[in-house]
Short mmCIF file of C-alpha atoms and ligand atoms in Angstrom, two decimals:
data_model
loop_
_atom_site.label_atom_id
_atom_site.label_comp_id
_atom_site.label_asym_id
_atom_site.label_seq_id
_atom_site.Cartn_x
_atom_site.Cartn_y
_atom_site.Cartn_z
CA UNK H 12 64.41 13.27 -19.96
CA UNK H 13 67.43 11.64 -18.90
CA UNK H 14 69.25 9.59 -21.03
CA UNK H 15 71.92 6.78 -20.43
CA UNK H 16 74.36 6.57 -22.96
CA UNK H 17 75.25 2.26 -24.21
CA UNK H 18 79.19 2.96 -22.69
CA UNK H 19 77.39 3.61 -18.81
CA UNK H 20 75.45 0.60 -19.32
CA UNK H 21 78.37 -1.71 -20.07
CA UNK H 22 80.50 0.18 -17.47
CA UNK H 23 77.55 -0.74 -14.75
CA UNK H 24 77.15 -4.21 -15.96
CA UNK H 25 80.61 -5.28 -15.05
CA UNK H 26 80.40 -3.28 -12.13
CA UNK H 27 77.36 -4.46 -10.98
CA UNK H 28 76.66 -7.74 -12.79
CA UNK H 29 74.35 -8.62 -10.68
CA UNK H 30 71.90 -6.07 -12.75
CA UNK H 31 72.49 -8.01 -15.98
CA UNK H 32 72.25 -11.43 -14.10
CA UNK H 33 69.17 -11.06 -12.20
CA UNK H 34 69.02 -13.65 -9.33
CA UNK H 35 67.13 -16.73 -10.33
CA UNK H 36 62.97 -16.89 -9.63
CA UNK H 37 63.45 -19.76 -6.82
CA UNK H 38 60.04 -21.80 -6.60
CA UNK H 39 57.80 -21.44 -3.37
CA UNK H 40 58.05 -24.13 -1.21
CA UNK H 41 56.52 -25.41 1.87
CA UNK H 42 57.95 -26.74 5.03
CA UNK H 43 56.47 -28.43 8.13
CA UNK H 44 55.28 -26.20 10.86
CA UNK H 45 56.63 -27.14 14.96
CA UNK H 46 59.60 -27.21 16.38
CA UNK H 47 62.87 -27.33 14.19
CA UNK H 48 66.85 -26.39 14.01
CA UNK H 49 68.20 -24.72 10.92
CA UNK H 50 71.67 -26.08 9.90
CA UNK H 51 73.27 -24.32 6.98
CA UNK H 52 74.15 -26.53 3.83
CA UNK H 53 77.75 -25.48 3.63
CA UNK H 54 79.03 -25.49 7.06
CA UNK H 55 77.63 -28.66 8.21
CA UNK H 56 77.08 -28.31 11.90
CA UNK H 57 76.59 -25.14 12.01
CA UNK H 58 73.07 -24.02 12.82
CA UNK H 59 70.87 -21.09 13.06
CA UNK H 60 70.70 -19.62 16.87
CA UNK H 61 70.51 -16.68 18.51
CA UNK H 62 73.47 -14.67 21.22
CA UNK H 63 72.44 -11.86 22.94
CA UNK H 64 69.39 -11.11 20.52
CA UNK H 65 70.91 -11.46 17.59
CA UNK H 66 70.67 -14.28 14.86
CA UNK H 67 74.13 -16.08 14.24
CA UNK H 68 75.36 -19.65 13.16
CA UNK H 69 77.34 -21.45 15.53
CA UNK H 70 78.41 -25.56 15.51
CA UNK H 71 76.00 -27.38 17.82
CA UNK H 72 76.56 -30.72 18.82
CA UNK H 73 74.38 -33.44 21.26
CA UNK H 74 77.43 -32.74 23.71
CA UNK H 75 76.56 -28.79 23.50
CA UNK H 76 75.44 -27.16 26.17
CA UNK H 77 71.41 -26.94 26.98
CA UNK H 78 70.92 -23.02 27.04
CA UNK H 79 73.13 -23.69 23.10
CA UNK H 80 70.52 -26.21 22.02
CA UNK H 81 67.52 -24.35 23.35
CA UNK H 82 69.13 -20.98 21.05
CA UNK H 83 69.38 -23.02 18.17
CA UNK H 84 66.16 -24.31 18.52
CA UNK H 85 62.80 -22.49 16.74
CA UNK H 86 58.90 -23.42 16.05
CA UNK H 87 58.04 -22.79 12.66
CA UNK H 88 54.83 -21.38 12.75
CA UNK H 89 52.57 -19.42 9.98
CA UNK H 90 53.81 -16.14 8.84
CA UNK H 91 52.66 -13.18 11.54
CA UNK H 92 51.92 -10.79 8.56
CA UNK H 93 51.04 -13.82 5.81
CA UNK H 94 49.72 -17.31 6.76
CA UNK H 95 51.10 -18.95 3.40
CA UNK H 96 54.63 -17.82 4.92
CA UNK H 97 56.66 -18.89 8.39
CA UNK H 98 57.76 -16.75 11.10
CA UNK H 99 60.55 -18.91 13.72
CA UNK H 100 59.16 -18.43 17.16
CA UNK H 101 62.23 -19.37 20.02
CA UNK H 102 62.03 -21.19 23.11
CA UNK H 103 61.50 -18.01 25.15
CA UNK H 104 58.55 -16.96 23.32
CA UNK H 105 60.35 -14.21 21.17
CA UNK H 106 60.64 -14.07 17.42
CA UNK H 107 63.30 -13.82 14.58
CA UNK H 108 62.98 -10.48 12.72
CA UNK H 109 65.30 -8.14 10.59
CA UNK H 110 65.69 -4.77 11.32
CA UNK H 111 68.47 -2.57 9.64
CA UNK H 112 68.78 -6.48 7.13
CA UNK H 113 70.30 -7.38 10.80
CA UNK H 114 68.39 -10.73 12.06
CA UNK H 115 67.46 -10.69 15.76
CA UNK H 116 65.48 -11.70 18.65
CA UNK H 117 62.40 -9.60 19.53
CA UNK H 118 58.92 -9.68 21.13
CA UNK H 119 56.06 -9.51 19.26
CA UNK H 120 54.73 -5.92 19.48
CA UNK H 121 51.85 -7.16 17.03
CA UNK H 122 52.82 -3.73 15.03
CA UNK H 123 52.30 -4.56 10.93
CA UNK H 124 56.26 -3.67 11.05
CA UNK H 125 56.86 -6.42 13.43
CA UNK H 126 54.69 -8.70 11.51
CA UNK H 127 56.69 -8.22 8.24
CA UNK H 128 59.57 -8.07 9.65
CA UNK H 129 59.37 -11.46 10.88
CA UNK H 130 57.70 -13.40 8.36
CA UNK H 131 59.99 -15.34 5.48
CA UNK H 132 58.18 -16.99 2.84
CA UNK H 133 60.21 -20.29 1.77
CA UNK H 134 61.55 -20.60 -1.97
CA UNK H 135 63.52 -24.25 -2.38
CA UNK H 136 67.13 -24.18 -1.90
CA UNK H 137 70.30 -25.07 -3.62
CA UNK H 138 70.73 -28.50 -2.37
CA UNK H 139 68.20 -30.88 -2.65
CA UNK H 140 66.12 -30.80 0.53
CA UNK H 141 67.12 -27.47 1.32
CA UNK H 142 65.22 -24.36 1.73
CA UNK H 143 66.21 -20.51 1.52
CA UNK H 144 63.41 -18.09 3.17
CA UNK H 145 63.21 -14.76 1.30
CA UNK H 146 61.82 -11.57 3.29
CA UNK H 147 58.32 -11.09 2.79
CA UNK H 148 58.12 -7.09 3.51
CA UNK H 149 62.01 -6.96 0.91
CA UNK H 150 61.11 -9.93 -1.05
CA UNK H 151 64.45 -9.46 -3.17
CA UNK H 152 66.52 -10.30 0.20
CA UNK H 153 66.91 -13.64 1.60
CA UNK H 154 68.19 -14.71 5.00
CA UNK H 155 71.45 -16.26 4.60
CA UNK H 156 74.81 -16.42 7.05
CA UNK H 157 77.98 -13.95 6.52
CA UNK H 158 80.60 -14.06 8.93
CA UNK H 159 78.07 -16.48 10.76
CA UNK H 160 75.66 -13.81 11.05
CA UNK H 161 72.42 -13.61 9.86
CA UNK H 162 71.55 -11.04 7.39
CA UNK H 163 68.66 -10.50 4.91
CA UNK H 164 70.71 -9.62 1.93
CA UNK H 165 69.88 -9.00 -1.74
CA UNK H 166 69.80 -11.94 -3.44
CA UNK H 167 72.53 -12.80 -6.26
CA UNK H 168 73.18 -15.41 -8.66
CA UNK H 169 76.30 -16.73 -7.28
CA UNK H 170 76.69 -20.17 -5.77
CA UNK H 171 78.32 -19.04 -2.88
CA UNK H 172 75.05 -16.69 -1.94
CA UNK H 173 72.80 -19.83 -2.91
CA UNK H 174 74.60 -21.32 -0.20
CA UNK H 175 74.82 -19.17 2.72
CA UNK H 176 70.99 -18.98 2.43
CA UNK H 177 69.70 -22.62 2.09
CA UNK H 178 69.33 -24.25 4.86
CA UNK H 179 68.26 -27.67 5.97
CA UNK H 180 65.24 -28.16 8.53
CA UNK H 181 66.56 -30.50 11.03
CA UNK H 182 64.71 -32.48 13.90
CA UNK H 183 65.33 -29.75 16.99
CA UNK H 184 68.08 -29.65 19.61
CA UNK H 185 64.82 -29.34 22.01
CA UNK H 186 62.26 -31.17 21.78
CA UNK H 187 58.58 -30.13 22.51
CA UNK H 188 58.51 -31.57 25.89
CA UNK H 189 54.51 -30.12 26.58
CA UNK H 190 51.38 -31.38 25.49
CA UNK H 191 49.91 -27.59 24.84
CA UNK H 192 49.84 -25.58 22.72
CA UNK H 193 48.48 -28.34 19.96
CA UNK H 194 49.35 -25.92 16.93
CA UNK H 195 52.21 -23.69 17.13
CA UNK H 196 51.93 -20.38 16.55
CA UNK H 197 49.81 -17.49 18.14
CA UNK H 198 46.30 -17.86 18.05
CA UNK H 199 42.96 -17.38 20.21
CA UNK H 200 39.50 -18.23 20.70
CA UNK H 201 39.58 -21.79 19.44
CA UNK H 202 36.34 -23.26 18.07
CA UNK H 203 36.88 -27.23 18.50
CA UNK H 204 34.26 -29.27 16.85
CA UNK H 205 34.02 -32.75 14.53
CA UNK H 206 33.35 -33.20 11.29
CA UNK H 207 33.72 -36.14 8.47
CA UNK H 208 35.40 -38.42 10.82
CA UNK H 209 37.76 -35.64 11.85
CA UNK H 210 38.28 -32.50 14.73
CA UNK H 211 38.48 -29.13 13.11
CA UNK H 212 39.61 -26.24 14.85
CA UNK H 213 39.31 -22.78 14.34
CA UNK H 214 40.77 -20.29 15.91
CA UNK H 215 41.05 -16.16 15.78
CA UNK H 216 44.73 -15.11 14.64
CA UNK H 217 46.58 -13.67 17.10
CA UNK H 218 49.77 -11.95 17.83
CA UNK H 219 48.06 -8.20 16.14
CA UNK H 220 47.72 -5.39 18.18
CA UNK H 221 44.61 -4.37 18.99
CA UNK H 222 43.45 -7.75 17.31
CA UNK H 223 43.17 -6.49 14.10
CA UNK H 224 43.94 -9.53 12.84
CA UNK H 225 41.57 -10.01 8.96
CA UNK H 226 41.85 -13.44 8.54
CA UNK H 227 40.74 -16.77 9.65
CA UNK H 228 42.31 -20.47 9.22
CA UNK H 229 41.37 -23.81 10.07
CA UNK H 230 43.23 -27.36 11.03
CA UNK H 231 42.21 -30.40 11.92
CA UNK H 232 43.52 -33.64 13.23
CA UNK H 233 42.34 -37.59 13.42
CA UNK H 234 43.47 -37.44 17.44
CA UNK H 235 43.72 -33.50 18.67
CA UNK H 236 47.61 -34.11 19.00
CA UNK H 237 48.78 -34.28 15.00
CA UNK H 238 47.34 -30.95 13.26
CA UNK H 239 47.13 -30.44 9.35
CA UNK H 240 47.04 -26.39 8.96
CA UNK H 241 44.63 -25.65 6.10
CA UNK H 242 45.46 -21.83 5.78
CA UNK H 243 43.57 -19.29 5.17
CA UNK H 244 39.73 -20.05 5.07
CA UNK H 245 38.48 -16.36 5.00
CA UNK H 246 40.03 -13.15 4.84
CA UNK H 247 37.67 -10.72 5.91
CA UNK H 248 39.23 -7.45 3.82
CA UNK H 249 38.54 -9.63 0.15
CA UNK H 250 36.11 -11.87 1.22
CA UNK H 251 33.57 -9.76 3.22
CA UNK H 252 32.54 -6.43 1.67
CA UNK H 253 31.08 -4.89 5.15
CA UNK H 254 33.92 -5.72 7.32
CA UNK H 255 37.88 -5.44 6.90
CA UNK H 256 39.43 -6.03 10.21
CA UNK H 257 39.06 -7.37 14.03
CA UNK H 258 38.40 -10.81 12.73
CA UNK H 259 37.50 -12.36 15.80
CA UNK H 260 36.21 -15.54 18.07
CA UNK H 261 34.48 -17.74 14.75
CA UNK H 262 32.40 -20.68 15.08
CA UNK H 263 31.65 -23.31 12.60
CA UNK H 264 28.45 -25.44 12.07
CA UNK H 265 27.48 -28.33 10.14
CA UNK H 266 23.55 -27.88 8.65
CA UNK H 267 22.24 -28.69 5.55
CA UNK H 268 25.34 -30.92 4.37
CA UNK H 269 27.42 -27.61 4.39
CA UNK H 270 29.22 -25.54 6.92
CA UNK H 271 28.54 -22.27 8.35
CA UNK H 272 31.22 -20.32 9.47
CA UNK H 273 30.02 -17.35 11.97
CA UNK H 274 32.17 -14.52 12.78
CA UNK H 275 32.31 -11.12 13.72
CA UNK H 276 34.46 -8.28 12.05
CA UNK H 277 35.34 -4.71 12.40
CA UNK H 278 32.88 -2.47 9.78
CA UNK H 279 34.83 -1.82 6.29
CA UNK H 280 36.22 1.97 5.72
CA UNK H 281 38.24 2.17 9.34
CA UNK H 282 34.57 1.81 11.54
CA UNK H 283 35.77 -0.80 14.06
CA UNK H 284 32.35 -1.34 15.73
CA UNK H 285 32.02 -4.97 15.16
CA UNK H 286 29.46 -7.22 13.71
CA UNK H 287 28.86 -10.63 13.54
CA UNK H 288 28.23 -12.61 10.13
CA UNK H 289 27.49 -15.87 8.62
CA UNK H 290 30.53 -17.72 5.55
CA UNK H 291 29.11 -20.68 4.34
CA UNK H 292 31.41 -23.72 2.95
CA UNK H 293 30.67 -27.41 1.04
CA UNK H 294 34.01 -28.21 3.04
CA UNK H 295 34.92 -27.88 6.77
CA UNK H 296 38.01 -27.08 5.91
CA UNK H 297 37.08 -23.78 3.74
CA UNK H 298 37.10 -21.89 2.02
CA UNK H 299 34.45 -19.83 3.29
CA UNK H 300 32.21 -17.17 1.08
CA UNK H 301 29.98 -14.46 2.75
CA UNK H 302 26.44 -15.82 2.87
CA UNK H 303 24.54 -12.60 2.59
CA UNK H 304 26.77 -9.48 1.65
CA UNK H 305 25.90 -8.09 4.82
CA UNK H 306 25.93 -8.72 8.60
CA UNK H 307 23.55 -11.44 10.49
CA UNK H 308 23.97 -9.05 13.79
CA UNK H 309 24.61 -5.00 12.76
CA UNK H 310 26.54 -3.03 15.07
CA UNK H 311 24.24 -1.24 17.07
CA UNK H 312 21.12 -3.27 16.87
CA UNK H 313 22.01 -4.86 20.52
CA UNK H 314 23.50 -3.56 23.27
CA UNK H 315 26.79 -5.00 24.34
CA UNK H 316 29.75 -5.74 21.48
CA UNK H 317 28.38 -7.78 18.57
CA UNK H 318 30.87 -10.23 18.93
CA UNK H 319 31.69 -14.14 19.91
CA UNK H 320 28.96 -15.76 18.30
CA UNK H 321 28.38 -19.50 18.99
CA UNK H 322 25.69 -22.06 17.21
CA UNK H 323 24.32 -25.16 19.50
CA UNK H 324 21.99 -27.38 17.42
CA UNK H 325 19.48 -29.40 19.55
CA UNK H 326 18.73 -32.78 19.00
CA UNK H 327 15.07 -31.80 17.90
CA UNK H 328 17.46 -29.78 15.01
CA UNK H 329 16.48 -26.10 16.06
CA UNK H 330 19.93 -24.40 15.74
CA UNK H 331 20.27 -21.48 18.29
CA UNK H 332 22.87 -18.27 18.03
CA UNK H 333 23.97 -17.05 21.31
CA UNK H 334 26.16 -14.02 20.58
CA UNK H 335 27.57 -11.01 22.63
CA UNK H 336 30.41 -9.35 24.96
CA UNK H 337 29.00 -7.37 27.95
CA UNK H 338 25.43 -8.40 27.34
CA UNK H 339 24.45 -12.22 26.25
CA UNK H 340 21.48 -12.75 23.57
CA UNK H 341 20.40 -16.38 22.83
CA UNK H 342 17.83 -16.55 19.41
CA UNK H 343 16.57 -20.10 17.39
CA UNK H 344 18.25 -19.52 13.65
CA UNK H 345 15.84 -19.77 10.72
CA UNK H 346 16.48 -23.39 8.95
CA UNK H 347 18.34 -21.74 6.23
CA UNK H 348 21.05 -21.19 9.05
CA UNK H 349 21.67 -17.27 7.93
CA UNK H 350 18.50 -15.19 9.37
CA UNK H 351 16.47 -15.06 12.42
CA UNK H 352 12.91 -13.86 13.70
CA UNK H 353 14.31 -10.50 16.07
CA UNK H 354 10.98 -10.89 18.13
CA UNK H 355 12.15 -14.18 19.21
CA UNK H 356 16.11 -12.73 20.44
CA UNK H 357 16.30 -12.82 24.51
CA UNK H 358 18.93 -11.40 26.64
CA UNK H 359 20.18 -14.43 28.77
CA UNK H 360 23.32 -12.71 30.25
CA UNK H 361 24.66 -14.26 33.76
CA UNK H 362 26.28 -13.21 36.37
CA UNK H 363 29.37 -12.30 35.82
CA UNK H 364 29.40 -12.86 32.24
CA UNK H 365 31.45 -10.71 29.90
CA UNK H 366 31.98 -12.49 26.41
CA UNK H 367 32.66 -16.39 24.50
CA UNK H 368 29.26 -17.68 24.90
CA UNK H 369 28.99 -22.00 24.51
CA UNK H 370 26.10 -23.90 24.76
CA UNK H 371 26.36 -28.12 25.07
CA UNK H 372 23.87 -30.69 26.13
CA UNK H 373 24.75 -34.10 27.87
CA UNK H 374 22.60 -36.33 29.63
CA UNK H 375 19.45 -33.96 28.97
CA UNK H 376 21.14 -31.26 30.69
CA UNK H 377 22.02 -27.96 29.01
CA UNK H 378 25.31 -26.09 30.06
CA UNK H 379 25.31 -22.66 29.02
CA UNK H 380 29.67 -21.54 29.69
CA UNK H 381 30.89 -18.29 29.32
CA UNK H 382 34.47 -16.22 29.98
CA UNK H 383 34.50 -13.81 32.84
CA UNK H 384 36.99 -10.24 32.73
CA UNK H 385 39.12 -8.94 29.81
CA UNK H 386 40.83 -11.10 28.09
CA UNK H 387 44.07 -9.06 28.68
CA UNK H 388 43.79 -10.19 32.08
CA UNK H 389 44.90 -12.73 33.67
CA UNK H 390 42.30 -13.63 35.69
CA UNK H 391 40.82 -14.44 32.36
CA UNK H 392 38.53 -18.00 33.06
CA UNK H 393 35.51 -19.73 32.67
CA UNK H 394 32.42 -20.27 34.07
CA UNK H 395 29.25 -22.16 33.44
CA UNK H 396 25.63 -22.45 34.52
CA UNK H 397 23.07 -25.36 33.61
CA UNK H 398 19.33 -25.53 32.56
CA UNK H 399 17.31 -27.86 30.92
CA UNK H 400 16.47 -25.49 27.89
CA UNK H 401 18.80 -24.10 25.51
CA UNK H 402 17.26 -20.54 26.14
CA UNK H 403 17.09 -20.73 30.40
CA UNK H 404 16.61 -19.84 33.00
CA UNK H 405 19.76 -21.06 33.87
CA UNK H 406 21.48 -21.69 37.09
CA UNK H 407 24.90 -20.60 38.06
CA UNK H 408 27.57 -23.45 38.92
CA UNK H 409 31.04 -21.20 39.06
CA UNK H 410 34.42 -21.24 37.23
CA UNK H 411 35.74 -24.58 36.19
CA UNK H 412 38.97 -23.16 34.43
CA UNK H 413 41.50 -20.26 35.89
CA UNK H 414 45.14 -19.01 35.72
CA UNK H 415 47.58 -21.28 37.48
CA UNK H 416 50.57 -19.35 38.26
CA UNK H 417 52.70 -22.47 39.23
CA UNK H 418 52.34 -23.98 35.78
CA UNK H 419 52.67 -20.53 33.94
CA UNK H 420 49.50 -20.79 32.74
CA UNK H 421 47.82 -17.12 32.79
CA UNK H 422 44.13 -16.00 31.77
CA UNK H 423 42.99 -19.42 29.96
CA UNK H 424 39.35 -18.38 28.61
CA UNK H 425 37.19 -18.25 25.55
CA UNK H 426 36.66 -21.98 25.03
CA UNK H 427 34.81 -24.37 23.61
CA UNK H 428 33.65 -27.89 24.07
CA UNK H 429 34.04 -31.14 22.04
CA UNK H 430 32.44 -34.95 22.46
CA UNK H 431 34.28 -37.44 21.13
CA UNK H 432 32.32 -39.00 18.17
CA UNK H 433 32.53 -42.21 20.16
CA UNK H 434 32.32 -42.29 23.80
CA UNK H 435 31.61 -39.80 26.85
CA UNK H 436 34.86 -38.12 26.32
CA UNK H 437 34.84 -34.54 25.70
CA UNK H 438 37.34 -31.98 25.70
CA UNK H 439 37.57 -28.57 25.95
CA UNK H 440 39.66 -26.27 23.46
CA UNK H 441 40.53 -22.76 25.00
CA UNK H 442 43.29 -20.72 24.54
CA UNK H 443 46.11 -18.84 27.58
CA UNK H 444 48.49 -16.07 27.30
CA UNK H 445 51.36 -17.88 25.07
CA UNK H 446 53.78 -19.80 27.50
CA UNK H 447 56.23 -18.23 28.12
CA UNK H 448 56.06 -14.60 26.81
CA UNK H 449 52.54 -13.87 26.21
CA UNK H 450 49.90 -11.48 26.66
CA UNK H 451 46.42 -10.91 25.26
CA UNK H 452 47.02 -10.35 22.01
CA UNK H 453 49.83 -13.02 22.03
CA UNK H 454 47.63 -16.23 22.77
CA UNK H 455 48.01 -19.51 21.97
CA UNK H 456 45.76 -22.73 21.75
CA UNK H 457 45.26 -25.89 24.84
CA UNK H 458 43.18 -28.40 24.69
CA UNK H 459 42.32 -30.48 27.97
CA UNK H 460 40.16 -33.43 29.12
CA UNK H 461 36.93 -31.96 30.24
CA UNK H 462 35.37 -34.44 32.84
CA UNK H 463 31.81 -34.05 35.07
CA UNK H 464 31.10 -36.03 38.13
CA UNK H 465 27.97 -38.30 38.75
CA UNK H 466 25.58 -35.42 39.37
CA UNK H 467 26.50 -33.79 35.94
CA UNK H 468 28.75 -30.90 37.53
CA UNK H 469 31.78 -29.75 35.40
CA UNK H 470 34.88 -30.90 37.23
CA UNK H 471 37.63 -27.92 37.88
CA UNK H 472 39.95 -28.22 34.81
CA UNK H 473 43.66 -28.66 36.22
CA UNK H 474 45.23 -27.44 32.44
CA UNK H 475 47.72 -28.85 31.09
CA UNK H 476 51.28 -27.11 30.23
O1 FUB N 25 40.19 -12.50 20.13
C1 FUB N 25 39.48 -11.28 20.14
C2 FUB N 25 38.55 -11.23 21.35
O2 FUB N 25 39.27 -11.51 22.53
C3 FUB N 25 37.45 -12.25 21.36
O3 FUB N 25 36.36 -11.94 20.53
C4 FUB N 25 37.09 -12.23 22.80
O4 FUB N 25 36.26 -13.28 23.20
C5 FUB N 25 38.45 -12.26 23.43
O5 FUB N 25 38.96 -13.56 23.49
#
């Protein structure tokens, strides 16, 4: 056994004091999500930016020059590997991360590094209304400024290291100047709906390769332009026993004075063949507990993916599941909201229809939508038909939403549709490879005005940047 004599322990504690006078237990914090500049607290005007990929601190004035504001210039959005933490997302669409304790601009690979690497959970500071952001994957190391770099260094009780690593969240040097996305931050497959006098969205959490994402959140917002996040709602690897990852495409339904959450996940023990089941909540905004301890739709019991599934409740109060990627089933839900008669499932798939199912009725009419191609494509969009029964036959009326290249906007899809609790004003929530560095597992979340002409047809949705 090895032994450490008293005389090497007092020779180590005044060369390394910091083992005798272990850094203060700052206390987790919060801060606002959207667009922000970091200044530091003890070289006012100095602010957080990035030069040539790396993170620095650098005086930045209203008379600097646009491409320096835009650099010192992030959206604080939820953690990539831990909601109830931040990641800083630039203007181009890349993210902070350390590698080698180095800070620096990189793109998303969705890798669980990646993820960690880029996620800082936010302790307060040592000025009042300052914050320091430790590393969430080296917890003991917080980002702070040394020769106006940015490191993620070990922490230490000295004032001088409480300084370099609070920082003060400032208005930004750019604003926001687009209407989408409404909540920063990647996500996908936005379910928009209304609830208690408010919208509620929720999304699948992007930004994972291979989607692998476990976890789902919700916000929700008095006017779809001002979000509250409410975290974490479910987390698929704790919450559900039969599935632990590929939490994907969710849709939330009021019945019963509660709220059913359906979603579909990856089967537990590495099986990633996905199934689709039923959380049930008193509260729209979560959380959400697994209803049955097993799936609503098994993997395997339907051809096509068990995926995407969507509830439409009928004004006669039959709720109906439509579920399904390559192959589209439609079946009325039991009252209880978590089981179904099988002999009464029907395959309803269109043409052309791979996956996102979403069922509305106005004016008597029923409008069955859908997404058409991967959405790692592009030419990701959506399409809808009409009937006047929730279960068909329908009739095909075309693609109302596509890429458009001039606005940067590239494979908008998996939607869903929202009436205002108030008028004939609906919108429709759908998400688009992030803008501007993006891709299918980078998404992020627009909502546009969804308008129909006199005959009831679905107008062409122009979206919104
Ligand atoms: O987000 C994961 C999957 O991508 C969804 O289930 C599909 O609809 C597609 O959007």
């Amino acid at each position: 056994m090895r032994r450490t004599s008293i005389a090497a322990l007092v020779a180590a504690a005044f060369l390394a004091p910091s083992l005798l006078l272990p850094a203060a237990q700052a206390a987790p914090t919060t801060v606002a999500l959207g667009r922000a500049s970091l200044e530091s607290v003890n070289y006012a005007g100095r602010f957080v930016r990035h030069q040539d990929y790396l993170g620095r601190m650098d005086p930045v004035t209203s008379s600097s020059d646009s491409r320096l504001r835009s650099d010192a210039t992030f959206t604080v959005v939820p953690g990539l590997a831990s909601s109830s933490c931040y990641s800083f997302q630039a203007v181009n669409g890349m993210f902070l991360r350390h590698r080698d304790y180095r800070v620096r601009l990189e793109t998303n690979d969705g890798s669980a590094t990646f993820r960690a690497d880029a996620t800082f959970c936010a302790e307060t500071g040592s000025v009042s209304g300052s914050t320091t952001f430790a590393s969430y994957n080296f917890p003991a190391r917080k980002l702070r400024h040394k020769n106006n770099e940015l490191w993620i260094d070990p922490a230490e009780d000295t004032a001088l290291f409480q300084a370099d690593s609070s920082f003060y969240l400032r208005a930004p040097w750019v604003a926001k100047s687009t209407a989408n996305p409404v909540v920063p931050g990647l996500f996908a497959d936005p379910h928009l709906t209304h609830a208690g006098g408010r919208y509620y969205l929720y999304p699948t959490t992007d930004g994972y390769a291979g989607w692998s994402g476990t976890a789902y959140t919700a916000w929700s917002s008095a006017d779809l332009k001002s979000w509250t996040f409410h975290g974490n709602i479910l987390d698929l690897g704790p919450g559900v026993s039969w599935a632990d990852n590929s939490a994907w495409a969710p849709a939330v339904v009021a019945k019963n004075g509660r709220y059913y959450l359906y979603f579909s996940g990856g089967a537990a023990s590495g099986d990633t063949a996905k199934q689709i089941g039923v959380a049930v909540s008193d509260s729209p905004a979560g959380p959400f507990t697994d209803a049955l301890g097993r799936p609503l739709v098994a993997a395997g019991a339907y051809t096509g993916q068990a995926i995407d599934p969507m509830v439409f409740t009928d004004t006669d109060g039959t709720s109906y599941l439509y579920w399904g990627q390559g192959a589209l089933r439609v079946v009325p839900l039991n009252a209880d909201m978590t089981s179904f008669d099988a002999a009464r499932v029907r395959a309803i798939t269109p043409s052309g229809y791979n996956e996102a199912p979403f069922m509305f009725r106005r004016n008597g009419t029923y409008y069955l939508m859908w997404s058409e191609n991967d959405t790692r494509s592009e030419d990701y969009r959506v399409a809808y038909a009409t009937s006047s029964s929730p279960m068909g036959p329908f009739t095909n009326r075309g693609v109302i939403l596509s890429k458009n290249l001039g606005l940067g906007i590239k494979g908008p899809g998996h939607h869903s549709v929202v009436r205002s609790p108030t008028s004939d004003t609906w919108y429709i929530a759908y998400h688009r490879f992030a803008v501007p560095a993006g891709n299918g597992t980078n998404r992020e979340v627009a909502i546009d005005r969804l308008t129909f002409s006199s005959d009831g047809a679905i107008a062409v949705v122009v979206p919104t940047p």
